[in-house]
PDB file of C-alpha atoms and ligand atoms in Angstrom:
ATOM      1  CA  UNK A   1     121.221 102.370  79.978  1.00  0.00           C
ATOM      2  CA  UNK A   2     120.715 104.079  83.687  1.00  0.00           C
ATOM      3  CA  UNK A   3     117.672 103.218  85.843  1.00  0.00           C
ATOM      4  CA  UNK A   4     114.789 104.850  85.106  1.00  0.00           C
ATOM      5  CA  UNK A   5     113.714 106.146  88.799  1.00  0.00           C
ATOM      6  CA  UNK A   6     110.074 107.019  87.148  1.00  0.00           C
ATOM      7  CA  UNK A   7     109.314 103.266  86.141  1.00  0.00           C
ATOM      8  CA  UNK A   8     106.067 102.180  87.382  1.00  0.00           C
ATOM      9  CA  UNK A   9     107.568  99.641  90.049  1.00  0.00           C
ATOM     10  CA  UNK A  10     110.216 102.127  91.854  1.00  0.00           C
ATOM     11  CA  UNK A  11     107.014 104.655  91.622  1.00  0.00           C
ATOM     12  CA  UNK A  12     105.173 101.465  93.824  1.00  0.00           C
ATOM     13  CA  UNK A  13     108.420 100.845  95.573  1.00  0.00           C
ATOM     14  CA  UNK A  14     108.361 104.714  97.169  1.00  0.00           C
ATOM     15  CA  UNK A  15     104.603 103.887  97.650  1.00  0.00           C
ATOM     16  CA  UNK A  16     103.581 106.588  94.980  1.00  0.00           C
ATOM     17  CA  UNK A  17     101.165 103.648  93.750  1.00  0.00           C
ATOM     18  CA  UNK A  18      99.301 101.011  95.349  1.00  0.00           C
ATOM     19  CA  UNK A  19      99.415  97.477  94.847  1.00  0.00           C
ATOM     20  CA  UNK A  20      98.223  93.962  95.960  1.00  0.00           C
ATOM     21  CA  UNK A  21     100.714  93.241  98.240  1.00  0.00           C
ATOM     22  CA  UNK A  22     101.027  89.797  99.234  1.00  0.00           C
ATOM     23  CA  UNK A  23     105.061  90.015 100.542  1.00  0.00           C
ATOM     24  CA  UNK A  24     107.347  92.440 101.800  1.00  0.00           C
ATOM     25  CA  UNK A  25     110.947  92.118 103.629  1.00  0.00           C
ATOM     26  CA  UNK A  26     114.560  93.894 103.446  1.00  0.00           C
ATOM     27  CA  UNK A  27     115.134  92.608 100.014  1.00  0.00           C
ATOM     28  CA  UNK A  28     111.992  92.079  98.257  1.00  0.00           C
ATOM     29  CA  UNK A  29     108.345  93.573  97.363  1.00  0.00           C
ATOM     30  CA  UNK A  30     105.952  91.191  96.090  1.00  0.00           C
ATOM     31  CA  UNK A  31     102.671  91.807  94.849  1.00  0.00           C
ATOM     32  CA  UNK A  32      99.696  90.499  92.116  1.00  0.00           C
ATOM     33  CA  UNK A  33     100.117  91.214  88.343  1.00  0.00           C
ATOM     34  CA  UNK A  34      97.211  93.991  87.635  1.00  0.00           C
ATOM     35  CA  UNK A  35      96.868  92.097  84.620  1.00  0.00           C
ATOM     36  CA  UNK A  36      96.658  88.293  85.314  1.00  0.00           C
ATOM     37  CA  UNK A  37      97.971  85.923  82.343  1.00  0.00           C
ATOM     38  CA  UNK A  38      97.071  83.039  85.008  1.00  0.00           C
ATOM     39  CA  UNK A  39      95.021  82.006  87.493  1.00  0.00           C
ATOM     40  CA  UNK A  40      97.707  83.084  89.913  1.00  0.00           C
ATOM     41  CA  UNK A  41      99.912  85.741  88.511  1.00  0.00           C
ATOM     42  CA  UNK A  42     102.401  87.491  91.235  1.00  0.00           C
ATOM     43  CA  UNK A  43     105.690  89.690  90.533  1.00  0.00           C
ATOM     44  CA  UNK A  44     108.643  89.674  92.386  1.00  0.00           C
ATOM     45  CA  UNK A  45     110.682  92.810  92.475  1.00  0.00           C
ATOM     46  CA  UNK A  46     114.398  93.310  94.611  1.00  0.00           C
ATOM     47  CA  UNK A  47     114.142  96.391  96.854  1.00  0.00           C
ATOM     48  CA  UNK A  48     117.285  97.427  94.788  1.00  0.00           C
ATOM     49  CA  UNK A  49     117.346  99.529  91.763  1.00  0.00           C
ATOM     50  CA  UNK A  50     118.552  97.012  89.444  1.00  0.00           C
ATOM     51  CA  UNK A  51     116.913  97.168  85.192  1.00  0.00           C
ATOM     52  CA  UNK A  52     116.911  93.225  84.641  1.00  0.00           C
ATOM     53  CA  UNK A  53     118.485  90.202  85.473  1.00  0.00           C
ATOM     54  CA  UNK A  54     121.967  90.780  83.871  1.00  0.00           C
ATOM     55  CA  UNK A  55     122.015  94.217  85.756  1.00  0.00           C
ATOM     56  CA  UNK A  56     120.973  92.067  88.934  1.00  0.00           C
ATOM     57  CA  UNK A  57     123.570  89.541  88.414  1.00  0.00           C
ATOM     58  CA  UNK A  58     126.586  91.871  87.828  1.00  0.00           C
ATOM     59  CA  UNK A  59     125.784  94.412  90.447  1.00  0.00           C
ATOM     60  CA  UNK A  60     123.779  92.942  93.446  1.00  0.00           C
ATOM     61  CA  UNK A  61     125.782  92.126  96.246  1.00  0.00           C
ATOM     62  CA  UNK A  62     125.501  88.203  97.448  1.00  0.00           C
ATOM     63  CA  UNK A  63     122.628  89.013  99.941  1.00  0.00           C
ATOM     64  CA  UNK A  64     120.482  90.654  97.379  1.00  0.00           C
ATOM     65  CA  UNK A  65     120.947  87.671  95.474  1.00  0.00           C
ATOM     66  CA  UNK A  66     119.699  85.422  98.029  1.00  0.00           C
ATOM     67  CA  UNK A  67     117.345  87.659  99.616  1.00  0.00           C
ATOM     68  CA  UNK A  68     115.599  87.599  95.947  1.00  0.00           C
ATOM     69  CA  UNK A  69     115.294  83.813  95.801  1.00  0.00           C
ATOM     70  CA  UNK A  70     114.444  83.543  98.894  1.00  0.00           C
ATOM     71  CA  UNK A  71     112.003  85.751  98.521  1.00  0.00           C
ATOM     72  CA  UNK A  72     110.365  83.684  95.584  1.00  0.00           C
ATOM     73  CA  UNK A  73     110.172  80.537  97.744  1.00  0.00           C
ATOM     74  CA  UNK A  74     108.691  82.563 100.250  1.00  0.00           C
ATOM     75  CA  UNK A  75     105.998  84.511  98.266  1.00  0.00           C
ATOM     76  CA  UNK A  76     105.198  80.906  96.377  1.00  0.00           C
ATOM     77  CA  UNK A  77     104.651  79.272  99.811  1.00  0.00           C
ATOM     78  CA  UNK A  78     102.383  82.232 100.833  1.00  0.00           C
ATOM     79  CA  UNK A  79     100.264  81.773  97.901  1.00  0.00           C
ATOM     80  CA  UNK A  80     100.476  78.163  98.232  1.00  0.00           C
ATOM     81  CA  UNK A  81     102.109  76.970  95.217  1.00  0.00           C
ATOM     82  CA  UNK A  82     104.890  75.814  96.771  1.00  0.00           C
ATOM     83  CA  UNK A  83     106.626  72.030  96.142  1.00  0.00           C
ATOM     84  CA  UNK A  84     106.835  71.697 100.007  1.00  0.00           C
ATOM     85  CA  UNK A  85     102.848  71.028  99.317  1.00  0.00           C
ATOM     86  CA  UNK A  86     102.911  69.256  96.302  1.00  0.00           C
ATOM     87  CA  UNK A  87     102.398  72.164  93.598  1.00  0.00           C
ATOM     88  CA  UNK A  88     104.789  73.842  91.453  1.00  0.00           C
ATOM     89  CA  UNK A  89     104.488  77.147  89.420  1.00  0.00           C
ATOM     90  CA  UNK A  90     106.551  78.500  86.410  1.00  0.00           C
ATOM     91  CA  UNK A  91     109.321  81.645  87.133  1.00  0.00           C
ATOM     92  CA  UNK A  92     109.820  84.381  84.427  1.00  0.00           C
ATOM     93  CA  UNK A  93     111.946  87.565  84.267  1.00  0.00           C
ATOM     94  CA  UNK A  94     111.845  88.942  80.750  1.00  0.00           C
ATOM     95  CA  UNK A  95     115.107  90.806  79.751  1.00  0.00           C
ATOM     96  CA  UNK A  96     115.137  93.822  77.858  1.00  0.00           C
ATOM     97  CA  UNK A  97     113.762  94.431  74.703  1.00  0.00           C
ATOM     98  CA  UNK A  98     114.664  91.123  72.552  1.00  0.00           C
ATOM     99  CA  UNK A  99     113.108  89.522  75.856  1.00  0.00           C
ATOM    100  CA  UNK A 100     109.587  91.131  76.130  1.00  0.00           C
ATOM    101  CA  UNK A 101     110.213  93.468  79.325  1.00  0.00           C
ATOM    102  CA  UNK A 102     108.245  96.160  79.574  1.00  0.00           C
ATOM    103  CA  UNK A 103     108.971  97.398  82.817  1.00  0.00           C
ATOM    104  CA  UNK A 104     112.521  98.276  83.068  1.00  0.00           C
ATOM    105  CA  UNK A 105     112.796  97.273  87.083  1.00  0.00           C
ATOM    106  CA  UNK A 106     113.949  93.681  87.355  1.00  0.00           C
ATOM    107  CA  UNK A 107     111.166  91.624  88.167  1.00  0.00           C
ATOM    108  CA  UNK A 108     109.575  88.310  88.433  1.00  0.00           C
ATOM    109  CA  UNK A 109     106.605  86.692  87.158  1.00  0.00           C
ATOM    110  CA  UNK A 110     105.215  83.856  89.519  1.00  0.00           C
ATOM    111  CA  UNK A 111     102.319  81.755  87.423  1.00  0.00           C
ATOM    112  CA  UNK A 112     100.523  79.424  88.883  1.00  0.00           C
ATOM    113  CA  UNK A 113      97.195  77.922  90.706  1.00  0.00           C
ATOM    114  CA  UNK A 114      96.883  75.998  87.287  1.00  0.00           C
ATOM    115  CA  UNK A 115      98.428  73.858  84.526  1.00  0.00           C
ATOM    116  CA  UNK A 116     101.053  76.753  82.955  1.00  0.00           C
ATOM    117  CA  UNK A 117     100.999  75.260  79.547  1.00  0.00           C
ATOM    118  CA  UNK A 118     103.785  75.577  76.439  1.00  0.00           C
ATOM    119  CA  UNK A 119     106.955  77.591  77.862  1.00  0.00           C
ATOM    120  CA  UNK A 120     107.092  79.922  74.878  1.00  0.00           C
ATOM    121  CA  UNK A 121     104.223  80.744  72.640  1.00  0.00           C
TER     122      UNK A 121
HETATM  123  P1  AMP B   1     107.239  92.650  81.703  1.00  0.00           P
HETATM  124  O1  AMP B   1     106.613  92.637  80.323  1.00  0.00           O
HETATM  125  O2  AMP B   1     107.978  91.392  82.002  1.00  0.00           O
HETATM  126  O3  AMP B   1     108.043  93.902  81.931  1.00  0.00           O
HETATM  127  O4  AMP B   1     106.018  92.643  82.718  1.00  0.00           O
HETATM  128  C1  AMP B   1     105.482  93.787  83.303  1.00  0.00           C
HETATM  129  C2  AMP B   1     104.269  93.362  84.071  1.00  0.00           C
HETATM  130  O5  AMP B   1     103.922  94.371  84.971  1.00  0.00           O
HETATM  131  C3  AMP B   1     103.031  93.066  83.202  1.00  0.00           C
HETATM  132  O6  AMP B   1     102.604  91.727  83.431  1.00  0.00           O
HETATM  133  C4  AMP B   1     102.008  94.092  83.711  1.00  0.00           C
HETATM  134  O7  AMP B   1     100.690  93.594  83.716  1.00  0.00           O
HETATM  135  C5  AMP B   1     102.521  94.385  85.113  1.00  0.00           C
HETATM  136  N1  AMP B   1     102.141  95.686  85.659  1.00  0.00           N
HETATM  137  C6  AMP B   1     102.243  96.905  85.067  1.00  0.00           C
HETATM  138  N2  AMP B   1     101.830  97.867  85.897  1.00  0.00           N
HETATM  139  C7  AMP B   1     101.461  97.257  87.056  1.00  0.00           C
HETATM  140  C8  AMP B   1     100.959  97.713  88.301  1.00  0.00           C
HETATM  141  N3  AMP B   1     100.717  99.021  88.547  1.00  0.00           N
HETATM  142  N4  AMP B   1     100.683  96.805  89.265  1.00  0.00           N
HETATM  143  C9  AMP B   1     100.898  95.491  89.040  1.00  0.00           C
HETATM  144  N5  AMP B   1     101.388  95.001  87.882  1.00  0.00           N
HETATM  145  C10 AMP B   1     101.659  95.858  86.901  1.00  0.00           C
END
C-alpha cells in the first residue's frame, strides 16, 4: 500500500485544514482529537509520510524515531499529564485495518486527564 497524500492528516500537515494545535517541532505535529473518547484526547502525528507504525518502524530514520517519542513526552508534559507530575495517560496507535485505523497517517492517541479504564473493550 503507498501513502495516501489526500489523508485527512497530511491535508492538516500542508495546513489545508485547521486543527487544535497544542505542539509543533521538526519531527512532530500534535494536536486535539475533533472527536474526544476522553477527557483529554490528543494525536500525535511524525512530520514524515509514514501509513502506521510498522511503516514507521521499517522506514524512519533513527531521529524520526526519537523525535516521535520525544515528541509524546513533550506534548504529555504540555498538557500536563506527564509522570514528572505525578499523572500518567494511556498511548495508542491503531494499525491498519485488523487494528481499527482509520486514518492511514501514523498517528498517536494520547488519553488522559482521567481514569482510562479497560485497555480493550
Ligand atoms: P484511528 O481510528 O486510530 O485512525 O483514529 C483517527 C482519529 O482521527 C479519530 O479519533 C478521529 O476522531 C480523528 N480525526 C479525524 N479527523 C480529524 C481532524 N480533522 N482533526 C482532529 N482529529 C481528527
Amino acid at each position: 500500500m503507498n501513502y495516501d497524500n489526500n489523508n485527512i492528516f497530511a491535508k492538516i500537515l500542508r495546513g489545508e485544514i485547521p486543527c487544535n494545535k497544542i505542539y509543533e517541532d521538526d519531527f512532530v505535529l500534535s494536536f486535539h482529537d475533533i472527536n474526544p473518547q476522553k477527557k483529554i484526547h490528543a494525536l500525535v502525528i511524525p512530520k514524515g509520510k509514514y501509513i502506521d507504525l510498522d511503516d514507521f518502524s521499517l522506514n524512519a530514520s533513527p531521529d524520526e524515531m526519537v523525535g516521535l517519542l520525544k515528541g509524546i513526552n513533550i506534548v504529555a508534559k504540555k498538557l500536563g499529564i506527564s509522570t514528572e507530575i505525578g499523572k500518567g495517560y494511556r498511548a495508542l496507535s491503531n494499525v491498519s485495518n485488523d487494528g481499527g485505523q482509520e486514518v492511514p497517517h501514523l498517528h498517536f492517541h494520547l488519553f488522559g486527564g482521567e481514569k482510562i479504564g479497560k485497555m480493550v473493550e
